[in-house]
PDB file of C-alpha atoms and ligand atoms in Angstrom:
ATOM      1  CA  MET Z   1     -24.110 -11.645 -26.884  1.00 56.00           C
ATOM      2  CA  THR Z   2     -21.582  -9.997 -24.283  1.00 61.00           C
ATOM      3  CA  TYR Z   3     -21.720  -6.348 -23.470  1.00 74.00           C
ATOM      4  CA  ASP Z   4     -18.750  -4.483 -21.797  1.00 83.00           C
ATOM      5  CA  VAL Z   5     -20.776  -2.155 -18.880  1.00 81.00           C
ATOM      6  CA  PRO Z   6     -18.295   0.494 -17.667  1.00 81.00           C
ATOM      7  CA  ASP Z   7     -17.571   0.303 -14.108  1.00 86.00           C
ATOM      8  CA  SER Z   8     -18.718   3.709 -13.673  1.00 84.00           C
ATOM      9  CA  HIS Z   9     -22.423   2.635 -14.824  1.00 83.00           C
ATOM     10  CA  PRO Z  10     -24.729   2.957 -11.607  1.00 80.00           C
ATOM     11  CA  ARG Z  11     -26.740  -0.313 -12.664  1.00 83.00           C
ATOM     12  CA  LYS Z  12     -23.680  -2.280 -13.728  1.00 86.00           C
ATOM     13  CA  ARG Z  13     -24.260  -5.541 -11.726  1.00 86.00           C
ATOM     14  CA  SER Z  14     -28.008  -5.484 -12.516  1.00 89.00           C
ATOM     15  CA  LEU Z  15     -27.086  -5.144 -16.128  1.00 91.00           C
ATOM     16  CA  GLU Z  16     -24.584  -7.905 -16.082  1.00 91.00           C
ATOM     17  CA  ARG Z  17     -26.990 -10.179 -14.527  1.00 93.00           C
ATOM     18  CA  ARG Z  18     -29.587  -9.442 -17.239  1.00 94.00           C
ATOM     19  CA  TYR Z  19     -26.959 -10.312 -19.861  1.00 94.00           C
ATOM     20  CA  GLU Z  20     -26.175 -13.638 -18.052  1.00 95.00           C
ATOM     21  CA  LEU Z  21     -29.768 -14.579 -18.280  1.00 96.00           C
ATOM     22  CA  GLU Z  22     -30.004 -13.310 -22.007  1.00 96.00           C
ATOM     23  CA  GLU Z  23     -26.931 -15.441 -22.782  1.00 96.00           C
ATOM     24  CA  ALA Z  24     -28.301 -18.509 -21.373  1.00 97.00           C
ATOM     25  CA  ALA Z  25     -31.772 -18.247 -22.570  1.00 96.00           C
ATOM     26  CA  SER Z  26     -30.266 -17.841 -26.166  1.00 95.00           C
ATOM     27  CA  LYS Z  27     -28.514 -21.206 -25.519  1.00 95.00           C
ATOM     28  CA  GLY Z  28     -31.831 -22.398 -24.837  1.00 95.00           C
ATOM     29  CA  LEU Z  29     -31.214 -23.077 -20.957  1.00 96.00           C
ATOM     30  CA  LEU Z  30     -34.184 -20.750 -19.747  1.00 96.00           C
ATOM     31  CA  ALA Z  31     -37.914 -20.532 -20.444  1.00 92.00           C
ATOM     32  CA  GLY Z  32     -39.520 -17.738 -22.288  1.00 90.00           C
ATOM     33  CA  THR Z  33     -40.775 -16.485 -19.136  1.00 93.00           C
ATOM     34  CA  ALA Z  34     -37.474 -16.421 -17.207  1.00 95.00           C
ATOM     35  CA  MET Z  35     -36.843 -12.865 -17.639  1.00 95.00           C
ATOM     36  CA  ILE Z  36     -40.570 -11.909 -16.330  1.00 96.00           C
ATOM     37  CA  ALA Z  37     -39.764 -13.812 -13.284  1.00 95.00           C
ATOM     38  CA  HIS Z  38     -36.102 -12.066 -12.919  1.00 97.00           C
ATOM     39  CA  GLY Z  39     -37.889  -8.582 -13.315  1.00 97.00           C
ATOM     40  CA  ARG Z  40     -40.552  -9.197 -10.546  1.00 96.00           C
ATOM     41  CA  GLY Z  41     -37.735 -10.062  -8.276  1.00 97.00           C
ATOM     42  CA  GLU Z  42     -35.764  -6.776  -9.377  1.00 96.00           C
ATOM     43  CA  ALA Z  43     -38.720  -4.750  -8.824  1.00 96.00           C
ATOM     44  CA  PHE Z  44     -38.909  -6.147  -5.227  1.00 97.00           C
ATOM     45  CA  ASP Z  45     -35.084  -5.765  -4.872  1.00 96.00           C
ATOM     46  CA  TYR Z  46     -35.143  -1.877  -5.776  1.00 92.00           C
ATOM     47  CA  LEU Z  47     -37.719  -1.807  -2.808  1.00 94.00           C
ATOM     48  CA  LEU Z  48     -35.454  -3.350  -0.419  1.00 95.00           C
ATOM     49  CA  GLY Z  49     -32.540  -1.344  -1.395  1.00 92.00           C
ATOM     50  CA  GLU Z  50     -30.760  -4.046  -3.338  1.00 94.00           C
ATOM     51  CA  ARG Z  51     -28.946  -5.275  -0.207  1.00 96.00           C
ATOM     52  CA  THR Z  52     -29.489  -8.084   2.386  1.00 98.00           C
ATOM     53  CA  ILE Z  53     -31.959  -6.727   4.880  1.00 98.00           C
ATOM     54  CA  PRO Z  54     -31.387  -7.707   8.518  1.00 98.00           C
ATOM     55  CA  ILE Z  55     -34.043 -10.036   8.794  1.00 98.00           C
ATOM     56  CA  ALA Z  56     -32.959 -12.077   5.632  1.00 98.00           C
ATOM     57  CA  ASN Z  57     -29.603 -12.518   7.178  1.00 98.00           C
ATOM     58  CA  GLU Z  58     -31.376 -13.716  10.364  1.00 98.00           C
ATOM     59  CA  ALA Z  59     -33.393 -16.208   8.144  1.00 98.00           C
ATOM     60  CA  THR Z  60     -30.232 -17.378   6.306  1.00 98.00           C
ATOM     61  CA  ILE Z  61     -28.781 -18.108   9.595  1.00 98.00           C
ATOM     62  CA  GLN Z  62     -31.702 -20.325  10.804  1.00 98.00           C
ATOM     63  CA  ALA Z  63     -31.615 -21.992   7.234  1.00 98.00           C
ATOM     64  CA  ALA Z  64     -28.001 -22.785   7.660  1.00 98.00           C
ATOM     65  CA  ILE Z  65     -28.614 -24.193  10.853  1.00 98.00           C
ATOM     66  CA  MET Z  66     -31.703 -26.383   9.434  1.00 98.00           C
ATOM     67  CA  LEU Z  67     -29.777 -27.575   6.412  1.00 98.00           C
ATOM     68  CA  LYS Z  68     -27.037 -28.632   8.484  1.00 97.00           C
ATOM     69  CA  SER Z  69     -29.186 -30.354  11.117  1.00 97.00           C
ATOM     70  CA  ALA Z  70     -31.044 -32.192   8.260  1.00 98.00           C
ATOM     71  CA  VAL Z  71     -30.493 -35.996   7.729  1.00 98.00           C
ATOM     72  CA  ARG Z  72     -30.765 -35.697   4.154  1.00 98.00           C
ATOM     73  CA  PRO Z  73     -30.812 -32.097   2.903  1.00 98.00           C
ATOM     74  CA  ILE Z  74     -31.087 -31.336  -0.747  1.00 98.00           C
ATOM     75  CA  ILE Z  75     -30.773 -28.232  -3.000  1.00 98.00           C
ATOM     76  CA  SER Z  76     -33.279 -27.918  -5.826  1.00 97.00           C
ATOM     77  CA  VAL Z  77     -32.550 -25.335  -8.633  1.00 97.00           C
ATOM     78  CA  ASN Z  78     -34.633 -24.112 -11.461  1.00 96.00           C
ATOM     79  CA  GLY Z  79     -32.943 -22.287 -14.681  1.00 96.00           C
ATOM     80  CA  ASN Z  80     -32.486 -18.586 -13.167  1.00 97.00           C
ATOM     81  CA  THR Z  81     -31.104 -20.120  -9.826  1.00 98.00           C
ATOM     82  CA  THR Z  82     -28.633 -22.148 -11.736  1.00 98.00           C
ATOM     83  CA  ILE Z  83     -27.501 -19.284 -13.800  1.00 98.00           C
ATOM     84  CA  LEU Z  84     -27.405 -16.718 -11.415  1.00 98.00           C
ATOM     85  CA  ALA Z  85     -26.058 -18.858  -8.358  1.00 98.00           C
ATOM     86  CA  GLY Z  86     -24.718 -21.915  -9.529  1.00 98.00           C
ATOM     87  CA  GLU Z  87     -21.295 -21.635  -8.353  1.00 98.00           C
ATOM     88  CA  GLU Z  88     -22.124 -20.328  -4.735  1.00 98.00           C
ATOM     89  CA  LEU Z  89     -24.746 -23.191  -4.499  1.00 98.00           C
ATOM     90  CA  VAL Z  90     -22.114 -25.739  -5.567  1.00 98.00           C
ATOM     91  CA  GLY Z  91     -20.078 -24.181  -2.916  1.00 98.00           C
ATOM     92  CA  CYS Z  92     -23.089 -24.623  -0.164  1.00 98.00           C
ATOM     93  CA  ALA Z  93     -23.808 -28.299  -1.155  1.00 98.00           C
ATOM     94  CA  ALA Z  94     -19.991 -29.088  -0.805  1.00 98.00           C
ATOM     95  CA  LEU Z  95     -20.123 -27.856   2.695  1.00 98.00           C
ATOM     96  CA  LEU Z  96     -23.546 -29.660   3.298  1.00 98.00           C
ATOM     97  CA  SER Z  97     -22.409 -32.850   1.619  1.00 98.00           C
ATOM     98  CA  CYS Z  98     -25.581 -32.901  -0.158  1.00 98.00           C
ATOM     99  CA  PRO Z  99     -27.027 -33.319  -3.965  1.00 98.00           C
ATOM    100  CA  ILE Z 100     -28.207 -30.732  -6.408  1.00 98.00           C
ATOM    101  CA  GLU Z 101     -31.271 -31.480  -8.101  1.00 97.00           C
ATOM    102  CA  VAL Z 102     -32.322 -29.489 -11.467  1.00 96.00           C
ATOM    103  CA  ASN Z 103     -36.041 -29.396 -11.429  1.00 93.00           C
ATOM    104  CA  ILE Z 104     -37.550 -26.779 -13.914  1.00 90.00           C
ATOM    105  CA  TYR Z 105     -41.155 -25.964 -14.519  1.00 84.00           C
ATOM    106  CA  TYR Z 106     -41.187 -25.968 -18.516  1.00 84.00           C
ATOM    107  CA  ARG Z 107     -39.231 -29.326 -18.646  1.00 87.00           C
ATOM    108  CA  THR Z 108     -37.396 -30.413 -21.933  1.00 90.00           C
ATOM    109  CA  PRO Z 109     -34.827 -32.734 -21.844  1.00 91.00           C
ATOM    110  CA  GLU Z 110     -32.251 -30.201 -23.864  1.00 93.00           C
ATOM    111  CA  ARG Z 111     -32.901 -27.703 -21.029  1.00 95.00           C
ATOM    112  CA  ILE Z 112     -32.207 -29.983 -17.932  1.00 96.00           C
ATOM    113  CA  SER Z 113     -29.080 -31.512 -19.675  1.00 96.00           C
ATOM    114  CA  GLY Z 114     -27.916 -28.103 -20.482  1.00 97.00           C
ATOM    115  CA  LEU Z 115     -28.458 -26.918 -16.765  1.00 98.00           C
ATOM    116  CA  VAL Z 116     -27.048 -29.882 -15.495  1.00 98.00           C
ATOM    117  CA  ALA Z 117     -23.783 -29.651 -17.692  1.00 98.00           C
ATOM    118  CA  HIS Z 118     -23.826 -25.798 -16.525  1.00 98.00           C
ATOM    119  CA  LEU Z 119     -23.805 -27.012 -12.943  1.00 98.00           C
ATOM    120  CA  GLU Z 120     -20.965 -29.408 -13.583  1.00 98.00           C
ATOM    121  CA  LYS Z 121     -18.986 -26.698 -15.122  1.00 98.00           C
ATOM    122  CA  CYS Z 122     -19.313 -24.818 -11.873  1.00 98.00           C
ATOM    123  CA  LYS Z 123     -18.047 -27.509  -9.950  1.00 98.00           C
ATOM    124  CA  LYS Z 124     -14.688 -27.322 -11.954  1.00 98.00           C
ATOM    125  CA  ILE Z 125     -14.431 -23.489 -11.439  1.00 98.00           C
ATOM    126  CA  VAL Z 126     -15.607 -24.010  -7.482  1.00 98.00           C
ATOM    127  CA  SER Z 127     -13.195 -26.969  -6.748  1.00 98.00           C
ATOM    128  CA  ILE Z 128     -10.117 -25.123  -7.571  1.00 97.00           C
ATOM    129  CA  LYS Z 129     -10.473 -22.289  -5.122  1.00 94.00           C
ATOM    130  CA  PRO Z 130     -11.377 -22.943  -1.447  1.00 97.00           C
ATOM    131  CA  PRO Z 131     -13.286 -20.206   0.334  1.00 96.00           C
ATOM    132  CA  ASN Z 132     -11.639 -17.568   2.521  1.00 92.00           C
ATOM    133  CA  ASN Z 133     -12.802 -19.398   5.904  1.00 90.00           C
ATOM    134  CA  TRP Z 134     -11.972 -23.049   4.637  1.00 96.00           C
ATOM    135  CA  LYS Z 135      -9.714 -24.252   7.413  1.00 93.00           C
ATOM    136  CA  ARG Z 136      -9.074 -27.757   5.848  1.00 96.00           C
ATOM    137  CA  SER Z 137      -6.786 -28.592   2.936  1.00 97.00           C
ATOM    138  CA  PRO Z 138      -7.251 -27.404  -0.890  1.00 97.00           C
ATOM    139  CA  GLU Z 139      -7.363 -31.257  -1.812  1.00 98.00           C
ATOM    140  CA  GLU Z 140     -10.091 -31.606   0.847  1.00 98.00           C
ATOM    141  CA  TRP Z 141     -12.181 -29.021  -0.727  1.00 98.00           C
ATOM    142  CA  GLU Z 142     -11.583 -30.322  -4.367  1.00 98.00           C
ATOM    143  CA  ARG Z 143     -12.986 -33.681  -2.959  1.00 98.00           C
ATOM    144  CA  ALA Z 144     -15.976 -32.223  -1.094  1.00 98.00           C
ATOM    145  CA  VAL Z 145     -16.960 -30.026  -4.261  1.00 98.00           C
ATOM    146  CA  ASN Z 146     -16.316 -33.265  -6.743  1.00 98.00           C
ATOM    147  CA  ASN Z 147     -18.459 -35.302  -4.400  1.00 98.00           C
ATOM    148  CA  VAL Z 148     -21.573 -32.954  -5.019  1.00 98.00           C
ATOM    149  CA  ILE Z 149     -23.910 -35.199  -7.248  1.00 98.00           C
ATOM    150  CA  ILE Z 150     -25.899 -33.289  -9.896  1.00 98.00           C
ATOM    151  CA  LEU Z 151     -29.471 -34.647 -10.151  1.00 97.00           C
ATOM    152  CA  GLY Z 152     -32.222 -34.044 -12.378  1.00 95.00           C
ATOM    153  CA  SER Z 153     -31.452 -35.963 -15.876  1.00 93.00           C
ATOM    154  CA  PHE Z 154     -32.773 -39.061 -14.796  1.00 89.00           C
ATOM    155  CA  ALA Z 155     -35.653 -38.155 -12.824  1.00 89.00           C
ATOM    156  CA  ASP Z 156     -37.865 -40.956 -12.098  1.00 90.00           C
ATOM    157  CA  GLY Z 157     -40.318 -39.837  -9.201  1.00 94.00           C
ATOM    158  CA  LEU Z 158     -43.347 -37.577  -8.871  1.00 95.00           C
ATOM    159  CA  ILE Z 159     -44.036 -35.093  -6.154  1.00 95.00           C
ATOM    160  CA  PRO Z 160     -47.802 -36.016  -4.865  1.00 94.00           C
ATOM    161  CA  GLY Z 161     -50.429 -33.576  -5.567  1.00 92.00           C
ATOM    162  CA  LEU Z 162     -48.807 -31.776  -8.474  1.00 92.00           C
ATOM    163  CA  SER Z 163     -49.872 -32.383 -12.046  1.00 89.00           C
ATOM    164  CA  GLY Z 164     -47.801 -32.136 -15.302  1.00 86.00           C
ATOM    165  CA  PRO Z 165     -44.021 -32.256 -15.859  1.00 84.00           C
ATOM    166  CA  ARG Z 166     -43.217 -29.932 -12.969  1.00 85.00           C
ATOM    167  CA  ALA Z 167     -44.080 -32.746 -10.570  1.00 92.00           C
ATOM    168  CA  ILE Z 168     -41.043 -34.715 -11.829  1.00 93.00           C
ATOM    169  CA  CYS Z 169     -38.414 -35.335  -9.495  1.00 94.00           C
ATOM    170  CA  ASP Z 170     -35.651 -37.909  -8.441  1.00 94.00           C
ATOM    171  CA  VAL Z 171     -36.547 -40.760  -6.176  1.00 94.00           C
ATOM    172  CA  ASN Z 172     -33.124 -40.303  -4.556  1.00 93.00           C
ATOM    173  CA  GLY Z 173     -33.128 -36.548  -4.436  1.00 96.00           C
ATOM    174  CA  ILE Z 174     -36.073 -34.730  -3.448  1.00 96.00           C
ATOM    175  CA  LEU Z 175     -38.261 -37.768  -2.565  1.00 96.00           C
ATOM    176  CA  ALA Z 176     -35.663 -39.110  -0.072  1.00 96.00           C
ATOM    177  CA  SER Z 177     -34.884 -35.693   1.334  1.00 97.00           C
ATOM    178  CA  ASP Z 178     -36.082 -34.241   4.574  1.00 97.00           C
ATOM    179  CA  ALA Z 179     -35.204 -30.583   4.065  1.00 98.00           C
ATOM    180  CA  ILE Z 180     -34.983 -28.613   0.911  1.00 98.00           C
ATOM    181  CA  LEU Z 181     -33.436 -25.288  -0.001  1.00 98.00           C
ATOM    182  CA  VAL Z 182     -35.599 -24.245  -3.257  1.00 97.00           C
ATOM    183  CA  PRO Z 183     -34.637 -20.758  -4.308  1.00 96.00           C
ATOM    184  CA  LEU Z 184     -37.281 -19.065  -6.572  1.00 91.00           C
ATOM    185  CA  GLU Z 185     -39.957 -21.661  -6.228  1.00 87.00           C
ATOM    186  CA  ASP Z 186     -43.618 -21.619  -7.698  1.00 87.00           C
ATOM    187  CA  GLY Z 187     -46.335 -21.161  -5.003  1.00 91.00           C
ATOM    188  CA  ASP Z 188     -48.113 -24.501  -5.485  1.00 91.00           C
ATOM    189  CA  ARG Z 189     -44.990 -26.451  -5.974  1.00 93.00           C
ATOM    190  CA  CYS Z 190     -43.847 -25.024  -2.767  1.00 95.00           C
ATOM    191  CA  GLU Z 191     -47.219 -26.060  -1.062  1.00 94.00           C
ATOM    192  CA  ALA Z 192     -46.798 -29.681  -2.209  1.00 96.00           C
ATOM    193  CA  LEU Z 193     -43.293 -29.906  -0.841  1.00 96.00           C
ATOM    194  CA  VAL Z 194     -44.708 -28.747   2.455  1.00 96.00           C
ATOM    195  CA  ASN Z 195     -47.491 -31.189   2.437  1.00 96.00           C
ATOM    196  CA  MET Z 196     -44.717 -33.995   1.782  1.00 95.00           C
ATOM    197  CA  GLY Z 197     -43.699 -33.112   5.256  1.00 96.00           C
ATOM    198  CA  LEU Z 198     -40.244 -31.788   4.158  1.00 97.00           C
ATOM    199  CA  LYS Z 199     -38.781 -28.457   5.863  1.00 97.00           C
ATOM    200  CA  VAL Z 200     -38.776 -26.020   2.862  1.00 98.00           C
ATOM    201  CA  ILE Z 201     -36.353 -23.199   2.596  1.00 98.00           C
ATOM    202  CA  VAL Z 202     -37.624 -20.355  -0.130  1.00 98.00           C
ATOM    203  CA  VAL Z 203     -35.437 -17.653  -1.438  1.00 98.00           C
ATOM    204  CA  ASP Z 204     -38.028 -15.023  -2.873  1.00 98.00           C
ATOM    205  CA  LEU Z 205     -37.487 -11.205  -3.146  1.00 98.00           C
ATOM    206  CA  ASN Z 206     -41.171 -10.879  -3.134  1.00 98.00           C
ATOM    207  CA  PRO Z 207     -42.249 -11.393   0.487  1.00 97.00           C
ATOM    208  CA  LEU Z 208     -46.079 -11.628  -0.547  1.00 97.00           C
ATOM    209  CA  SER Z 209     -45.862 -14.454  -3.032  1.00 96.00           C
ATOM    210  CA  ARG Z 210     -47.472 -17.676  -2.350  1.00 96.00           C
ATOM    211  CA  SER Z 211     -44.069 -19.421  -2.060  1.00 96.00           C
ATOM    212  CA  SER Z 212     -42.891 -17.109   0.567  1.00 97.00           C
ATOM    213  CA  LEU Z 213     -46.095 -17.527   2.435  1.00 97.00           C
ATOM    214  CA  MET Z 214     -46.136 -21.032   2.331  1.00 95.00           C
ATOM    215  CA  SER Z 215     -42.454 -22.127   3.436  1.00 96.00           C
ATOM    216  CA  THR Z 216     -40.858 -23.028   6.548  1.00 97.00           C
ATOM    217  CA  ILE Z 217     -38.173 -20.491   6.098  1.00 98.00           C
ATOM    218  CA  THR Z 218     -38.306 -17.528   3.517  1.00 98.00           C
ATOM    219  CA  ILE Z 219     -35.218 -15.614   2.669  1.00 98.00           C
ATOM    220  CA  VAL Z 220     -36.441 -12.443   1.379  1.00 98.00           C
ATOM    221  CA  ASP Z 221     -33.016 -11.566  -0.620  1.00 98.00           C
ATOM    222  CA  ASP Z 222     -31.791 -11.877  -3.873  1.00 98.00           C
ATOM    223  CA  VAL Z 223     -30.611 -15.488  -4.993  1.00 98.00           C
ATOM    224  CA  THR Z 224     -26.769 -14.624  -5.470  1.00 97.00           C
ATOM    225  CA  ARG Z 225     -26.443 -12.524  -2.393  1.00 97.00           C
ATOM    226  CA  PHE Z 226     -28.270 -15.296  -0.313  1.00 98.00           C
ATOM    227  CA  SER Z 227     -26.013 -18.244  -1.623  1.00 98.00           C
ATOM    228  CA  ASN Z 228     -22.777 -16.351  -0.880  1.00 98.00           C
ATOM    229  CA  ASN Z 229     -24.305 -15.486   2.573  1.00 98.00           C
ATOM    230  CA  LEU Z 230     -25.374 -19.192   3.305  1.00 98.00           C
ATOM    231  CA  GLN Z 231     -21.836 -20.285   2.069  1.00 98.00           C
ATOM    232  CA  GLU Z 232     -20.338 -17.892   4.854  1.00 98.00           C
ATOM    233  CA  LYS Z 233     -22.741 -19.128   7.410  1.00 98.00           C
ATOM    234  CA  LEU Z 234     -22.207 -22.891   6.633  1.00 98.00           C
ATOM    235  CA  LEU Z 235     -18.494 -22.142   7.230  1.00 97.00           C
ATOM    236  CA  ILE Z 236     -18.962 -20.701  10.680  1.00 96.00           C
ATOM    237  CA  PHE Z 237     -21.847 -23.105  11.423  1.00 94.00           C
ATOM    238  CA  GLN Z 238     -20.445 -23.845  15.044  1.00 93.00           C
ATOM    239  CA  ARG Z 239     -20.981 -20.300  16.066  1.00 95.00           C
ATOM    240  CA  LEU Z 240     -24.678 -20.001  14.772  1.00 97.00           C
ATOM    241  CA  LYS Z 241     -27.323 -19.750  17.397  1.00 97.00           C
ATOM    242  CA  ARG Z 242     -30.617 -21.751  16.834  1.00 97.00           C
ATOM    243  CA  GLU Z 243     -33.836 -19.607  17.345  1.00 97.00           C
ATOM    244  CA  LYS Z 244     -37.540 -20.467  17.248  1.00 96.00           C
ATOM    245  CA  TRP Z 245     -38.542 -19.184  13.731  1.00 98.00           C
ATOM    246  CA  ASP Z 246     -41.956 -17.558  13.064  1.00 98.00           C
ATOM    247  CA  ASN Z 247     -42.002 -17.298   9.232  1.00 98.00           C
ATOM    248  CA  LYS Z 248     -45.168 -15.106   8.966  1.00 97.00           C
ATOM    249  CA  LYS Z 249     -43.653 -12.522  11.476  1.00 98.00           C
ATOM    250  CA  SER Z 250     -40.265 -12.301   9.624  1.00 98.00           C
ATOM    251  CA  LEU Z 251     -42.263 -11.708   6.336  1.00 98.00           C
ATOM    252  CA  GLN Z 252     -43.953  -8.712   8.088  1.00 98.00           C
ATOM    253  CA  VAL Z 253     -40.613  -7.448   9.103  1.00 98.00           C
ATOM    254  CA  ALA Z 254     -39.470  -7.674   5.537  1.00 98.00           C
ATOM    255  CA  LEU Z 255     -42.506  -5.649   4.632  1.00 98.00           C
ATOM    256  CA  ASP Z 256     -41.840  -3.166   7.280  1.00 97.00           C
ATOM    257  CA  THR Z 257     -38.245  -2.577   5.923  1.00 97.00           C
ATOM    258  CA  ILE Z 258     -39.453  -1.881   2.365  1.00 96.00           C
ATOM    259  CA  ASN Z 259     -41.975   0.686   4.142  1.00 94.00           C
ATOM    260  CA  GLU Z 260     -38.943   2.288   5.918  1.00 92.00           C
ATOM    261  CA  THR Z 261     -36.834   2.243   2.864  1.00 91.00           C
ATOM    262  CA  LEU Z 262     -39.228   3.906   0.963  1.00 89.00           C
ATOM    263  CA  GLN Z 263     -39.719   6.451   3.458  1.00 89.00           C
ATOM    264  CA  SER Z 264     -36.315   7.253   3.770  1.00 87.00           C
ATOM    265  CA  SER Z 265     -35.563   7.220  -0.114  1.00 79.00           C
ATOM    266  CA  ILE Z 266     -37.396  10.563  -1.038  1.00 75.00           C
ATOM    267  CA  LYS Z 267     -36.549  13.415   0.988  1.00 70.00           C
TER     268      LYS Z 267
HETATM  269  P1  ATP D 301     -45.746 -17.732  -6.369  1.00 77.01           P
HETATM  270  O1  ATP D 301     -45.828 -18.796  -7.275  1.00 77.01           O
HETATM  271  O2  ATP D 301     -44.964 -17.992  -5.354  1.00 77.01           O
HETATM  272  O3  ATP D 301     -47.047 -16.857  -5.971  1.00 77.01           O
HETATM  273  P2  ATP D 301     -45.059 -15.615  -8.318  1.00 77.01           P
HETATM  274  O4  ATP D 301     -45.994 -16.522  -9.387  1.00 77.01           O
HETATM  275  O5  ATP D 301     -45.641 -14.501  -8.051  1.00 77.01           O
HETATM  276  O6  ATP D 301     -44.958 -16.396  -7.005  1.00 77.01           O
HETATM  277  P3  ATP D 301     -43.213 -16.917  -9.941  1.00 77.01           P
HETATM  278  O7  ATP D 301     -43.030 -16.358 -11.411  1.00 77.01           O
HETATM  279  O8  ATP D 301     -43.564 -18.180  -9.727  1.00 77.01           O
HETATM  280  O9  ATP D 301     -43.943 -15.678  -9.222  1.00 77.01           O
HETATM  281  O10 ATP D 301     -41.488 -16.731  -9.570  1.00 77.01           O
HETATM  282  C1  ATP D 301     -40.674 -15.721  -9.518  1.00 77.01           C
HETATM  283  C2  ATP D 301     -40.514 -15.230  -7.984  1.00 77.01           C
HETATM  284  O11 ATP D 301     -38.904 -15.284  -8.015  1.00 77.01           O
HETATM  285  C3  ATP D 301     -41.003 -13.935  -7.811  1.00 77.01           C
HETATM  286  O12 ATP D 301     -41.824 -13.877  -6.627  1.00 77.01           O
HETATM  287  C4  ATP D 301     -39.697 -12.945  -7.826  1.00 77.01           C
HETATM  288  O13 ATP D 301     -39.792 -11.940  -6.840  1.00 77.01           O
HETATM  289  C5  ATP D 301     -38.844 -14.213  -7.309  1.00 77.01           C
HETATM  290  N1  ATP D 301     -37.455 -13.743  -7.918  1.00 77.01           N
HETATM  291  C6  ATP D 301     -37.080 -13.408  -9.187  1.00 77.01           C
HETATM  292  N2  ATP D 301     -35.723 -13.148  -9.368  1.00 77.01           N
HETATM  293  C7  ATP D 301     -35.224 -13.173  -7.991  1.00 77.01           C
HETATM  294  C8  ATP D 301     -33.843 -13.251  -7.721  1.00 77.01           C
HETATM  295  N3  ATP D 301     -32.800 -12.874  -8.346  1.00 77.01           N
HETATM  296  N4  ATP D 301     -33.712 -13.695  -6.323  1.00 77.01           N
HETATM  297  C9  ATP D 301     -34.881 -13.847  -5.572  1.00 77.01           C
HETATM  298  N5  ATP D 301     -35.960 -13.816  -5.980  1.00 77.01           N
HETATM  299  C10 ATP D 301     -36.241 -13.785  -7.138  1.00 77.01           C
HETATM  300 MG1   MG D 302     -45.692 -18.865  -9.296  1.00 77.01          MG
END
């Protein structure tokens, strides 16, 4: 079901994203709890003023550097991330020459193949339009996007220390990687990835979640805004400056920003 939200509606973007998730759920691409997870994120986004806060921008810069400097980076996506930021992350994967692996908490073969097919569709859309700052030819962009491998369908490995289907991953994907971008991760899976020795970059609007607290770099931002921002940063990679990252300190800054936003919102 698609709905036409008038441009004048103050919550147009938020409503349209809900409809996108609703539609994906009706196609069987999302688990029943997907909307609840999204709602928790939306609540925090309200408190942040629905914008990329400065500390999230700084975290995104450090994430871009970490992913570019990795030997085998990977982007791991769940259902919500695929629907809300599939195209943007395909663009990032093209710029990083890395695979995208579909990993879902409530794993069924139908859901995995549906999400993989969705990302293949994203590749087709993204390949025909290079980003604004792309300096090389459109053909080179098309090739870079077409070279992005979508993993997940034939996962043959297990993340150590996790039980059940959510441990399943690809031997040539997550198990072979040294840095992982894993938006909207679940806390104990994040912990298991950190224990594997990976550098873990999480995107989570909740600065207090276990994923946020566990990861190497947490970006307290909406996954779509973040993915757009990451793509922009990857395109100007040479100009980015590496800084020593204290993740706990950055989470405190995000909490302070929420506090300041609240203080100034009702006068
Ligand atoms: P954790 O397992 O890390 O302790 P949790 O159990 O509270 O977190 P989950 O249900 O595992 O949360 O995952 C949902 C998380 O994703 C929430 O923390 C929520 O803030 C975040 N989230 C949801 N939608 C978005 C979004 N669009 N962008 C960024 N983060 C989001
Ligand atoms: Mg969780």
